[in-house]
Short mmCIF file of C-alpha atoms in Angstrom, two decimals:
data_model
loop_
_atom_site.label_atom_id
_atom_site.label_comp_id
_atom_site.label_asym_id
_atom_site.label_seq_id
_atom_site.Cartn_x
_atom_site.Cartn_y
_atom_site.Cartn_z
CA MET A 1 164.28 78.96 41.97
CA SER A 2 162.53 81.47 39.79
CA THR A 3 160.67 84.34 41.39
CA TYR A 4 157.14 85.47 40.86
CA THR A 5 155.03 88.42 41.87
CA SER A 6 151.39 88.47 42.83
CA GLU A 7 149.40 91.31 44.27
CA PRO A 8 145.81 92.03 45.21
CA GLY A 9 143.60 92.24 42.13
CA THR A 10 145.51 89.61 40.13
CA ARG A 11 143.14 87.19 38.36
CA LEU A 12 143.81 83.53 37.72
CA ALA A 13 141.96 81.66 34.98
CA GLY A 14 139.88 84.78 34.50
CA ARG A 15 137.82 84.09 37.65
CA TYR A 16 139.88 83.91 40.85
CA ARG A 17 140.70 87.46 42.02
CA LEU A 18 143.39 87.65 44.71
CA GLU A 19 142.46 89.88 47.64
CA ASP A 20 144.67 89.35 50.73
CA GLN A 21 147.84 87.35 51.30
CA VAL A 22 147.38 85.32 54.48
CA ASP A 23 150.55 83.20 54.61
CA ALA A 24 153.78 82.54 52.74
CA GLY A 25 156.68 80.12 52.67
CA GLY A 26 159.79 79.50 50.61
CA GLY A 27 158.36 79.37 47.10
CA TRP A 28 154.63 79.56 47.86
CA THR A 29 152.02 82.06 49.01
CA LEU A 30 148.51 81.60 50.38
CA TRP A 31 145.78 84.06 49.44
CA LYS A 32 142.19 84.82 50.22
CA ALA A 33 140.52 85.28 46.83
CA ILE A 34 137.09 85.66 45.26
CA ASP A 35 135.67 83.23 42.74
CA GLU A 36 133.91 85.82 40.59
CA ILE A 37 131.83 83.27 38.74
CA LEU A 38 130.34 81.70 41.84
CA ALA A 39 130.67 84.85 43.97
CA ARG A 40 132.29 83.14 46.93
CA ALA A 41 135.51 83.42 48.89
CA VAL A 42 138.17 80.80 48.18
CA THR A 43 141.73 80.05 49.25
CA VAL A 44 144.40 80.10 46.55
CA LEU A 45 147.80 78.47 47.06
CA MET A 46 150.30 79.77 44.50
CA PHE A 47 153.77 78.46 43.68
CA ALA A 48 156.95 79.96 42.29
CA GLY A 49 157.94 78.31 39.03
CA GLY A 50 161.01 76.62 40.50
CA PHE A 51 159.45 75.41 43.72
CA PRO A 52 160.74 71.80 44.03
CA ARG A 53 157.59 70.27 45.49
CA ILE A 54 154.91 71.54 43.11
CA HIS A 55 154.25 68.05 41.79
CA GLU A 56 153.78 66.56 45.29
CA ALA A 57 151.47 69.37 46.39
CA VAL A 58 149.37 69.24 43.23
CA THR A 59 149.13 65.45 43.42
CA ALA A 60 147.99 65.67 47.06
CA ALA A 61 145.41 68.33 46.16
CA ARG A 62 143.97 66.27 43.31
CA ALA A 63 143.68 63.24 45.60
CA ALA A 64 141.97 65.35 48.31
CA SER A 65 139.48 66.72 45.78
CA ARG A 66 137.86 63.26 45.62
CA LEU A 67 136.77 63.42 49.25
CA THR A 68 133.35 64.81 50.14
CA ASP A 69 133.41 64.76 53.95
CA SER A 70 132.25 68.23 55.01
CA ARG A 71 134.75 68.21 57.88
CA LEU A 72 137.64 68.23 55.41
CA SER A 73 138.52 71.43 53.56
CA GLN A 74 137.46 70.95 49.93
CA VAL A 75 139.70 71.33 46.86
CA PHE A 76 137.92 73.05 43.96
CA ASP A 77 140.51 73.53 41.22
CA VAL A 78 144.13 72.67 40.38
CA ASP A 79 146.27 74.03 37.53
CA ASP A 80 149.94 73.29 36.98
CA SER A 81 149.94 73.66 33.20
CA GLY A 82 151.25 77.23 33.04
CA GLU A 83 154.03 79.27 34.56
CA ARG A 84 152.02 79.93 37.71
CA ALA A 85 150.79 76.69 39.26
CA TYR A 86 148.04 77.09 41.83
CA ILE A 87 145.49 75.22 43.90
CA VAL A 88 142.03 76.61 44.70
CA MET A 89 140.48 75.43 47.93
CA GLU A 90 137.58 76.14 50.24
CA TRP A 91 137.93 79.34 52.27
CA VAL A 92 137.53 78.21 55.87
CA ALA A 93 136.36 80.98 58.19
CA GLY A 94 136.31 80.68 61.94
CA ASP A 95 138.81 80.17 64.73
CA SER A 96 141.73 77.78 64.57
CA LEU A 97 142.59 75.70 67.61
CA ALA A 98 145.43 78.15 68.28
CA ASP A 99 142.88 81.00 68.30
CA MET A 100 140.59 79.09 70.67
CA LEU A 101 143.47 78.57 73.10
CA SER A 102 144.48 82.23 73.24
CA GLU A 103 142.91 82.60 76.68
CA GLY A 104 143.69 79.16 78.07
CA PRO A 105 142.78 75.48 77.64
CA LEU A 106 139.33 74.27 76.65
CA GLU A 107 137.09 72.41 79.06
CA PRO A 108 137.80 68.67 78.74
CA SER A 109 134.40 67.75 77.28
CA ARG A 110 134.79 70.29 74.48
CA ALA A 111 138.37 69.24 73.78
CA VAL A 112 137.26 65.62 73.44
CA SER A 113 134.31 66.50 71.23
CA LEU A 114 136.42 68.59 68.84
CA THR A 115 139.13 65.95 68.54
CA ALA A 116 136.62 63.13 68.13
CA GLU A 117 135.09 64.93 65.14
CA ALA A 118 138.52 65.49 63.63
CA ALA A 119 139.44 61.83 64.20
CA GLN A 120 136.26 60.66 62.48
CA ALA A 121 137.00 62.86 59.47
CA LEU A 122 140.57 61.60 59.17
CA ALA A 123 139.37 58.01 59.61
CA ALA A 124 137.22 58.55 56.50
CA ALA A 125 140.23 59.99 54.65
CA HIS A 126 142.38 57.00 55.60
CA ALA A 127 139.66 54.65 54.43
CA ALA A 128 140.06 56.34 51.02
CA GLY A 129 143.84 55.92 51.15
CA LEU A 130 144.71 59.52 52.08
CA ALA A 131 146.46 61.04 55.09
CA HIS A 132 147.19 64.50 56.48
CA LEU A 133 150.68 63.86 57.91
CA ARG A 134 151.22 67.38 59.32
CA LEU A 135 148.48 68.26 61.79
CA GLY A 136 149.07 71.39 63.83
CA PRO A 137 147.06 73.93 65.86
CA GLY A 138 146.21 75.76 62.63
CA SER A 139 144.88 72.60 60.93
CA LEU A 140 141.76 72.32 63.11
CA ARG A 141 139.11 75.03 62.87
CA TRP A 142 135.72 75.71 64.42
CA THR A 143 133.51 77.29 61.80
CA PRO A 144 130.87 80.01 62.36
CA GLY A 145 128.27 77.46 61.28
CA GLY A 146 129.17 75.27 64.25
CA GLY A 147 131.35 72.50 62.86
CA VAL A 148 134.87 71.13 62.74
CA LYS A 149 137.00 71.68 59.66
CA ILE A 150 140.43 70.19 58.94
CA THR A 151 142.60 72.04 56.45
CA GLY A 152 145.66 71.05 54.44
CA LEU A 153 145.00 67.31 53.98
CA GLY A 154 148.18 65.98 52.36
CA ILE A 155 149.05 69.44 51.00
CA ASP A 156 150.70 70.84 54.12
CA ALA A 157 152.91 67.77 54.35
CA ALA A 158 153.85 68.07 50.68
CA LEU A 159 154.89 71.71 51.15
CA ALA A 160 157.15 70.64 54.01
CA GLY A 161 158.57 67.66 52.13
CA LEU A 162 156.78 65.13 54.35
CA GLY A 163 154.62 63.31 51.85
CA ALA A 164 153.61 59.68 51.99
CA ASP A 165 156.68 58.75 49.90
CA SER A 166 159.17 60.46 52.21
CA ASP A 167 161.41 58.68 54.67
CA ALA A 168 158.98 59.24 57.55
CA PRO A 169 159.68 56.74 60.36
CA GLU A 170 155.99 56.09 61.06
CA ASP A 171 153.20 54.77 58.89
CA PRO A 172 150.60 57.37 57.82
CA ALA A 173 147.90 56.07 60.17
CA LEU A 174 150.16 56.30 63.22
CA THR A 175 151.45 59.72 62.14
CA ASP A 176 147.92 61.12 61.96
CA THR A 177 146.86 59.38 65.18
CA ARG A 178 149.71 61.03 67.06
CA GLY A 179 148.92 64.32 65.33
CA LEU A 180 145.31 64.14 66.50
CA ALA A 181 146.49 63.30 70.02
CA ARG A 182 148.72 66.41 69.94
CA LEU A 183 145.67 68.47 69.08
CA LEU A 184 143.81 66.93 72.02
CA TYR A 185 146.81 67.53 74.30
CA ALA A 186 146.91 71.17 73.18
CA ALA A 187 143.17 71.63 73.70
CA LEU A 188 143.43 70.20 77.23
CA THR A 189 146.58 72.03 78.33
CA GLY A 190 147.33 74.95 76.01
CA TYR A 191 150.76 73.44 75.20
CA TRP A 192 152.13 71.75 72.09
CA ALA A 193 153.70 68.30 72.49
CA GLY A 194 155.03 68.03 68.94
CA PRO A 195 158.33 68.41 67.10
CA GLN A 196 157.35 71.01 64.51
CA PRO A 197 157.20 74.72 65.43
CA SER A 198 153.89 75.93 66.76
CA ALA A 199 152.21 79.13 67.89
CA LEU A 200 151.68 77.38 71.23
CA PRO A 201 154.37 77.06 73.93
CA PRO A 202 156.13 73.68 74.09
CA ALA A 203 154.81 71.12 76.55
CA PRO A 204 156.52 71.01 79.95
CA MET A 205 158.96 68.13 80.30
CA LEU A 206 159.49 65.55 83.03
CA ASP A 207 162.39 63.08 82.92
CA GLY A 208 163.09 64.03 79.31
CA ALA A 209 159.53 63.48 78.05
CA PRO A 210 156.45 65.70 77.84
CA CYS A 211 154.25 65.64 80.92
CA SER A 212 150.91 63.91 80.52
CA PRO A 213 147.87 66.23 80.24
CA ARG A 214 146.84 65.39 83.79
CA GLN A 215 150.30 66.28 85.11
CA VAL A 216 149.93 69.69 83.48
CA SER A 217 146.33 70.27 84.58
CA ALA A 218 144.66 68.40 87.44
CA ASP A 219 141.28 69.24 85.83
CA VAL A 220 141.91 66.66 83.08
CA PRO A 221 139.95 63.48 83.95
CA VAL A 222 141.93 60.25 84.29
CA SER A 223 140.07 58.60 81.40
CA ILE A 224 140.88 61.41 78.95
CA ASP A 225 144.50 61.51 80.10
CA SER A 226 144.77 57.76 79.53
CA VAL A 227 143.42 57.87 75.97
CA THR A 228 145.65 60.84 75.09
CA CYS A 229 148.73 58.98 76.31
CA GLN A 230 147.72 55.78 74.51
CA ALA A 231 147.63 57.69 71.22
CA LEU A 232 150.36 60.32 71.65
CA PHE A 233 153.03 58.49 73.64
CA GLN A 234 151.93 54.99 72.57
CA ARG A 235 151.64 53.95 76.21
CA GLN A 236 149.57 50.90 76.96
CA GLY A 237 146.17 51.63 78.45
CA ARG A 238 144.45 49.64 81.14
CA ASN A 239 143.39 47.10 78.55
CA GLY A 240 147.04 46.68 77.54
CA ALA A 241 146.51 48.31 74.14
CA VAL A 242 147.81 51.39 72.38
CA ILE A 243 145.89 53.50 69.86
CA THR A 244 147.43 53.49 66.39
CA THR A 245 144.75 54.63 63.92
CA PRO A 246 142.38 57.62 63.68
CA LEU A 247 139.44 55.21 63.72
CA GLU A 248 140.59 53.66 67.01
CA LEU A 249 141.06 57.13 68.48
CA ALA A 250 137.64 58.28 67.28
CA ASP A 251 136.07 55.20 68.87
CA ALA A 252 137.90 55.72 72.18
CA LEU A 253 136.99 59.41 72.34
CA SER A 254 133.35 58.75 71.49
CA ARG A 255 133.09 56.76 74.73
CA LEU A 256 134.47 59.62 76.82
CA ALA A 257 131.92 62.34 76.03
CA PRO A 258 128.28 62.45 74.86
CA PRO A 259 127.93 62.63 71.05
CA VAL A 260 126.73 66.23 71.02
CA PRO A 261 128.07 69.16 69.03
CA PRO A 262 130.69 71.23 70.86
CA ALA A 263 129.57 74.50 72.41
CA PRO A 264 130.25 77.73 70.50
CA ALA A 265 133.89 78.75 70.51
CA PRO A 266 134.99 80.27 73.82
CA PRO A 267 136.14 83.90 74.13
CA PRO A 268 138.99 83.50 72.04
CA HIS A 269 148.53 55.21 79.42
CA ARG A 270 149.51 56.10 81.46
CA GLY A 271 152.64 54.04 81.87
CA ALA A 272 154.56 52.85 84.90
CA ASP A 273 156.82 55.46 86.42
CA ARG A 274 160.35 54.95 87.64
CA THR A 275 159.17 53.63 91.02
CA GLY A 276 157.31 50.75 89.37
CA ARG A 277 153.96 52.38 90.07
CA GLY A 278 151.33 52.51 87.37
CA PRO A 279 149.47 55.46 85.85
CA GLU A 280 150.12 58.86 87.39
CA THR A 281 146.99 60.22 89.01
CA SER A 282 148.52 63.17 90.77
CA ARG A 283 146.18 66.06 91.51
CA THR A 284 149.24 68.35 91.66
CA ALA A 285 151.22 69.18 88.53
CA ARG A 286 154.87 68.13 88.55
CA TYR A 287 157.27 69.43 85.93
CA GLY A 288 160.69 68.23 86.99
CA GLY A 289 161.65 71.71 88.15
CA GLN A 290 160.17 73.44 85.09
CA ARG A 291 156.85 75.06 85.80
CA PRO A 292 155.16 76.72 82.82
CA ALA A 293 153.73 80.18 83.08
CA PRO A 294 150.37 80.28 84.91
CA ARG A 295 147.39 79.84 82.62
CA PRO A 296 143.75 80.65 83.31
CA ASP A 297 141.84 77.82 84.90
CA PRO A 298 139.73 75.97 82.32
CA PRO A 299 135.97 75.98 82.83
CA ALA A 300 134.59 73.21 85.03
CA TRP A 301 132.50 70.38 83.63
CA GLY A 302 129.37 71.99 84.99
CA GLY A 303 129.53 71.46 88.73
CA GLY A 304 130.41 68.40 90.73
CA PRO A 305 132.39 65.40 89.55
CA PRO A 306 132.16 64.74 85.81
CA GLU A 307 129.72 61.93 85.14
CA ARG A 308 131.56 60.48 82.19
CA PRO A 309 131.75 56.76 81.33
CA ARG A 310 135.12 55.17 82.01
CA ALA A 311 134.59 52.29 79.57
CA ALA A 312 137.34 53.65 77.30
CA TYR A 313 139.94 51.81 79.36
CA GLN A 314 137.87 49.11 81.12
CA ARG A 315 138.33 45.58 79.93
CA ALA A 316 135.92 44.52 77.23
CA GLU A 317 134.94 41.35 79.03
CA THR A 318 133.67 43.35 82.01
CA ARG A 319 131.49 45.49 79.79
CA ARG A 320 129.77 42.91 77.61
CA GLY A 321 126.52 41.52 78.87
CA ARG A 322 126.93 42.42 82.52
CA GLY A 323 125.27 45.84 82.40
CA ALA A 324 121.78 44.62 81.55
CA ALA A 325 122.00 41.64 83.91
CA LEU A 326 123.12 43.79 86.81
CA LYS A 327 120.39 46.36 86.22
CA THR A 328 117.78 43.59 86.28
CA LEU A 329 119.32 42.07 89.42
CA ILE A 330 119.46 45.45 91.18
CA GLY A 331 115.81 46.04 90.32
CA VAL A 332 114.76 42.65 91.72
CA VAL A 333 116.83 43.17 94.87
CA ALA A 334 115.29 46.61 95.36
CA VAL A 335 111.77 45.17 95.19
CA LEU A 336 112.67 42.41 97.67
CA VAL A 337 114.31 44.92 100.01
CA VAL A 338 111.23 47.14 100.02
CA ALA A 339 108.99 44.14 100.65
CA ALA A 340 111.22 42.95 103.51
CA ALA A 341 111.26 46.43 105.05
CA VAL A 342 107.49 46.66 104.90
CA ALA A 343 107.11 43.21 106.44
CA THR A 344 109.59 44.04 109.21
CA ALA A 345 107.81 47.29 110.02
CA TRP A 346 104.42 45.54 110.12
CA SER A 347 105.78 42.78 112.32
CA PHE A 348 107.37 45.31 114.69
CA SER A 349 104.18 47.32 115.07
CA HIS A 350 102.03 44.21 115.32
CA THR A 351 104.04 42.55 118.09
CA SER A 352 104.40 45.85 119.96
CA ALA A 353 100.66 46.38 119.86
CA HIS A 354 100.12 42.96 121.45
CA GLY A 355 102.64 43.49 124.22
CA THR A 356 105.18 40.91 122.99
CA PRO A 357 108.64 41.66 124.44
CA GLN A 358 111.10 42.94 121.82
CA ALA A 359 114.60 41.54 121.54
CA GLY A 360 116.94 43.26 123.94
CA ARG A 361 114.16 45.07 125.83
CA HIS A 362 115.28 43.62 129.15
CA GLY A 363 119.00 44.24 128.72
CA THR A 364 119.78 41.28 126.46
CA SER A 365 122.00 42.33 123.53
CA ALA A 366 120.21 41.61 120.29
CA GLY A 367 122.22 39.48 117.84
CA PRO A 368 122.67 40.47 114.23
CA SER A 369 119.78 38.32 113.11
CA THR A 370 117.33 40.27 115.28
CA VAL A 371 118.52 43.79 114.31
CA ALA A 372 116.53 45.48 111.57
CA SER A 373 118.62 45.67 108.38
CA VAL A 374 117.78 48.19 105.69
CA PRO A 375 119.65 49.62 102.68
CA LEU A 376 121.97 52.47 103.67
CA LYS A 377 122.98 55.04 101.07
CA PRO A 378 126.48 56.53 101.25
CA VAL A 379 126.71 60.31 101.15
CA SER A 380 130.00 60.31 99.25
CA ALA A 381 133.00 58.17 98.33
CA HIS A 382 136.71 58.93 98.18
CA GLY A 383 140.00 57.24 97.51
CA PHE A 384 141.81 56.48 100.77
CA ASP A 385 145.56 56.02 100.41
CA PRO A 386 147.05 56.81 103.84
CA LEU A 387 150.21 54.73 103.38
CA SER A 388 151.65 56.76 100.48
CA SER A 389 152.23 60.41 99.63
CA ASP A 390 150.57 60.25 96.20
CA PRO A 391 148.51 63.46 95.88
CA GLY A 392 146.03 61.59 93.68
CA ASN A 393 144.85 59.62 96.74
CA GLU A 394 144.25 56.48 94.65
CA ASP A 395 141.90 57.94 92.01
CA ASP A 396 139.90 60.06 94.43
CA ALA A 397 138.30 61.80 91.43
CA GLY A 398 136.75 58.53 90.25
CA ALA A 399 135.54 57.26 93.62
CA HIS A 400 131.96 58.43 93.09
CA PHE A 401 131.58 55.87 90.28
CA ALA A 402 131.49 53.13 92.92
CA ILE A 403 128.22 54.47 94.36
CA ASP A 404 126.48 55.89 91.28
CA GLY A 405 124.42 52.73 90.65
CA ASN A 406 125.77 52.45 87.10
CA PRO A 407 127.25 48.96 86.48
CA SER A 408 129.38 50.23 83.56
CA THR A 409 131.40 52.76 85.59
CA SER A 410 134.01 52.00 88.21
CA TRP A 411 136.54 53.28 90.69
CA ASP A 412 139.94 51.82 89.86
CA THR A 413 143.15 51.63 91.76
CA GLN A 414 146.34 52.49 89.96
CA TYR A 415 148.07 49.46 88.48
CA TYR A 416 151.22 48.13 90.13
CA VAL A 417 153.99 46.12 88.52
CA GLY A 418 155.42 42.73 89.47
CA ASN A 419 153.82 42.27 92.91
CA PRO A 420 150.13 42.01 93.88
CA VAL A 421 150.92 43.79 97.15
CA PHE A 422 151.10 47.17 95.41
CA GLY A 423 154.38 46.53 93.65
CA GLY A 424 156.09 46.29 97.04
CA LEU A 425 155.50 50.01 97.61
CA LYS A 426 152.96 49.83 100.45
CA LYS A 427 150.75 47.44 102.41
CA GLY A 428 147.31 48.55 101.32
CA THR A 429 144.94 51.12 99.88
CA GLY A 430 141.22 51.65 99.90
CA LEU A 431 137.91 53.21 99.02
CA ILE A 432 136.14 55.00 101.87
CA LEU A 433 132.38 55.66 102.03
CA ASP A 434 130.90 58.44 104.14
CA MET A 435 127.53 57.19 105.45
CA GLY A 436 126.66 60.63 106.91
CA LYS A 437 126.18 59.25 110.44
CA PRO A 438 127.34 56.26 112.50
CA VAL A 439 125.95 52.96 111.26
CA ARG A 440 126.06 49.32 112.25
CA LEU A 441 126.60 47.04 109.26
CA SER A 442 124.89 43.76 108.50
CA GLN A 443 126.04 43.29 104.91
CA VAL A 444 128.23 44.95 102.29
CA GLN A 445 127.85 43.80 98.69
CA VAL A 446 130.63 44.83 96.30
CA GLN A 447 130.81 44.37 92.54
CA PHE A 448 134.53 43.95 91.84
CA GLY A 449 136.22 43.35 88.49
CA SER A 450 136.16 39.89 86.93
CA SER A 451 139.81 39.03 87.61
CA CYS A 452 140.45 36.79 90.63
CA CYS A 453 141.34 37.58 93.27
CA ALA A 454 141.73 40.51 95.65
CA SER A 455 142.26 40.37 99.41
CA VAL A 456 139.79 42.80 100.95
CA GLN A 457 138.73 43.89 104.40
CA ILE A 458 135.57 45.78 105.35
CA GLN A 459 136.33 48.21 108.16
CA VAL A 460 134.35 50.87 110.04
CA GLY A 461 135.56 53.99 111.78
CA ASN A 462 134.70 57.57 112.66
CA ASP A 463 137.51 59.59 111.05
CA ASN A 464 138.44 59.97 107.37
CA THR A 465 141.67 61.91 107.88
CA ARG A 466 144.21 60.50 105.48
CA SER A 467 146.89 59.13 107.79
CA ALA A 468 148.26 55.84 109.05
CA ALA A 469 147.17 56.82 112.56
CA THR A 470 143.56 57.14 111.37
CA LEU A 471 143.74 53.74 109.69
CA ASN A 472 144.71 52.20 113.03
CA THR A 473 141.45 53.44 114.57
CA PHE A 474 139.29 51.43 112.14
CA THR A 475 137.77 48.08 113.10
CA THR A 476 137.72 45.17 110.65
CA VAL A 477 134.22 43.64 110.55
CA ALA A 478 134.50 41.29 107.54
CA SER A 479 137.12 40.10 105.04
CA SER A 480 137.79 37.92 102.02
CA THR A 481 140.94 36.66 100.30
CA LYS A 482 139.04 35.71 97.15
CA ALA A 483 137.09 38.84 96.24
CA PHE A 484 136.07 39.18 92.60
CA ASN A 485 132.89 39.74 90.61
CA GLU A 486 129.96 40.18 93.03
CA THR A 487 131.21 39.48 96.55
CA THR A 488 129.02 39.64 99.67
CA PHE A 489 130.51 40.46 103.07
CA ASN A 490 128.20 39.42 105.93
CA VAL A 491 128.90 41.36 109.12
CA THR A 492 128.29 40.01 112.63
CA SER A 493 130.31 42.61 114.55
CA SER A 494 128.45 45.20 116.59
CA ALA A 495 131.07 47.87 115.79
CA ARG A 496 129.65 51.18 114.61
CA GLY A 497 131.13 53.99 112.58
CA ARG A 498 130.32 56.79 110.17
CA TYR A 499 132.85 55.62 107.58
CA VAL A 500 132.91 52.27 105.79
CA LEU A 501 136.34 51.41 104.38
CA ILE A 502 136.86 48.84 101.62
CA TRP A 503 140.52 48.12 102.28
CA PHE A 504 142.66 46.18 99.78
CA THR A 505 145.72 44.31 101.01
CA SER A 506 146.39 42.48 97.74
CA LEU A 507 145.34 43.21 94.15
CA PRO A 508 144.21 40.85 91.35
CA PRO A 509 146.20 40.59 88.10
CA MET A 510 144.96 42.50 85.08
CA ALA A 511 143.35 40.10 82.60
CA SER A 512 145.22 41.67 79.68
CA ASN A 513 148.58 41.86 81.47
CA PRO A 514 149.16 39.38 84.31
CA GLY A 515 152.36 41.18 85.29
CA ARG A 516 150.33 44.19 86.40
CA PHE A 517 147.91 44.31 89.32
CA MET A 518 144.85 46.53 89.71
CA ALA A 519 141.47 46.42 91.45
CA GLN A 520 138.13 47.80 90.29
CA VAL A 521 134.90 48.53 92.19
CA TYR A 522 131.82 48.95 90.02
CA ASN A 523 129.15 49.21 92.69
CA VAL A 524 128.75 49.04 96.46
CA ALA A 525 125.49 48.26 98.30
CA VAL A 526 125.44 48.68 102.09
CA ARG A 527 122.88 47.26 104.51
CA GLY A 528 122.56 47.73 108.24
CA SER A 529 121.04 50.06 110.80
CA SER A 530 121.75 53.63 111.82
#
């Protein structure tokens, strides 16, 4: 290979003045330069005369120059006619992802927003027949103007001998999808889960494979962890699918966070495990004996549980059409409930005023039909998994979705393989509602998933300590062996308790994968008296 010498002040084509060398490799150098005609900073990639991949790099640059997406670094000029071939590109100021992670991971919402923008840009490139093929922490930048910029489209891969014509084992779309997922993984955890060298530390390993983002950081929501694993590790999500293109990833990420620009730069599927259990929802990191160095805690989502939609991994058939119908139904029910409450109150006061004996006044126990029944609002909801040692407590982080009144969000159990009774691992699991004070139930209405059927018990008790002993103190007041869609549990028992437990003893099959079993609770409405 022939050698070449460049130094600050050198001019190319009489207009590009080299100022500072910013990077170099075997046979190429990268410079910050000034386009003296247009008076702007540019990036100049220069090659030694004998560099073996000049043709591939120049070809990639010329192809990239056709793209106009502002999120992709622009190519302005290419010249390989003389002894010194070079490429002139946009000078991209701002922090790279590696810079942004210098003080720890990003908050999950920002990580998703950044990666979604990058995925949308690469989806546009793929639609034009181009791919990046070598995404790394330096490829994604956050500009001072407040936008995402991807650098090195096709060119970085050509410099490394990884062009579209190489013997790469994956197709370009899958290569870029996994590259984007590595960027998301890095943004969430501060670690790099890729083969090529990186400024970031390598991802911690478990059983010979990188830990999932949620295993590294318990602050990563289940939904984001699931999408990352679908794209990076090609694990099936809850809908049984993997993510194989940038467009699919952009679509999945767009459903995980509001479509708003990321905040300014900070100061600097889950598959079945070896036990047969489904997605890992541990709130405690496990590294197979290898614990990475402590990292600063990422910022919280803004107080309280993150109110993000979980539709990214919910089955499509449970999303379509039901949201609007349920909202209308809930509205009608609310009106009827208010009217019934008003009528009951009027009747109570009217009969009392006229001296009519009330039910139970003379020591007769009033039956359920004579006890006033009003809507009761739970104070909080939690996963309740007293029969296993899983620190995730059956998606405790997502339990609040069951009482948020939103028909498109849900609390989900983990999925279990081969056996509807929790893969043979335990006898039951549940969702527990804290009513704030002891209540007597008259009715519990639960919106389950559309797959039939779950075996469910409604129980009441006065302790929410997670233990088998506590479970034994609960009283079953209603049950069903065919719970699915909207199921109503009418309660005639006079048992009272502060906690209402929706206890599953058998799970329905997943619509997309009958060999796996999982339950979902979209909404719970409780009626009774306190």
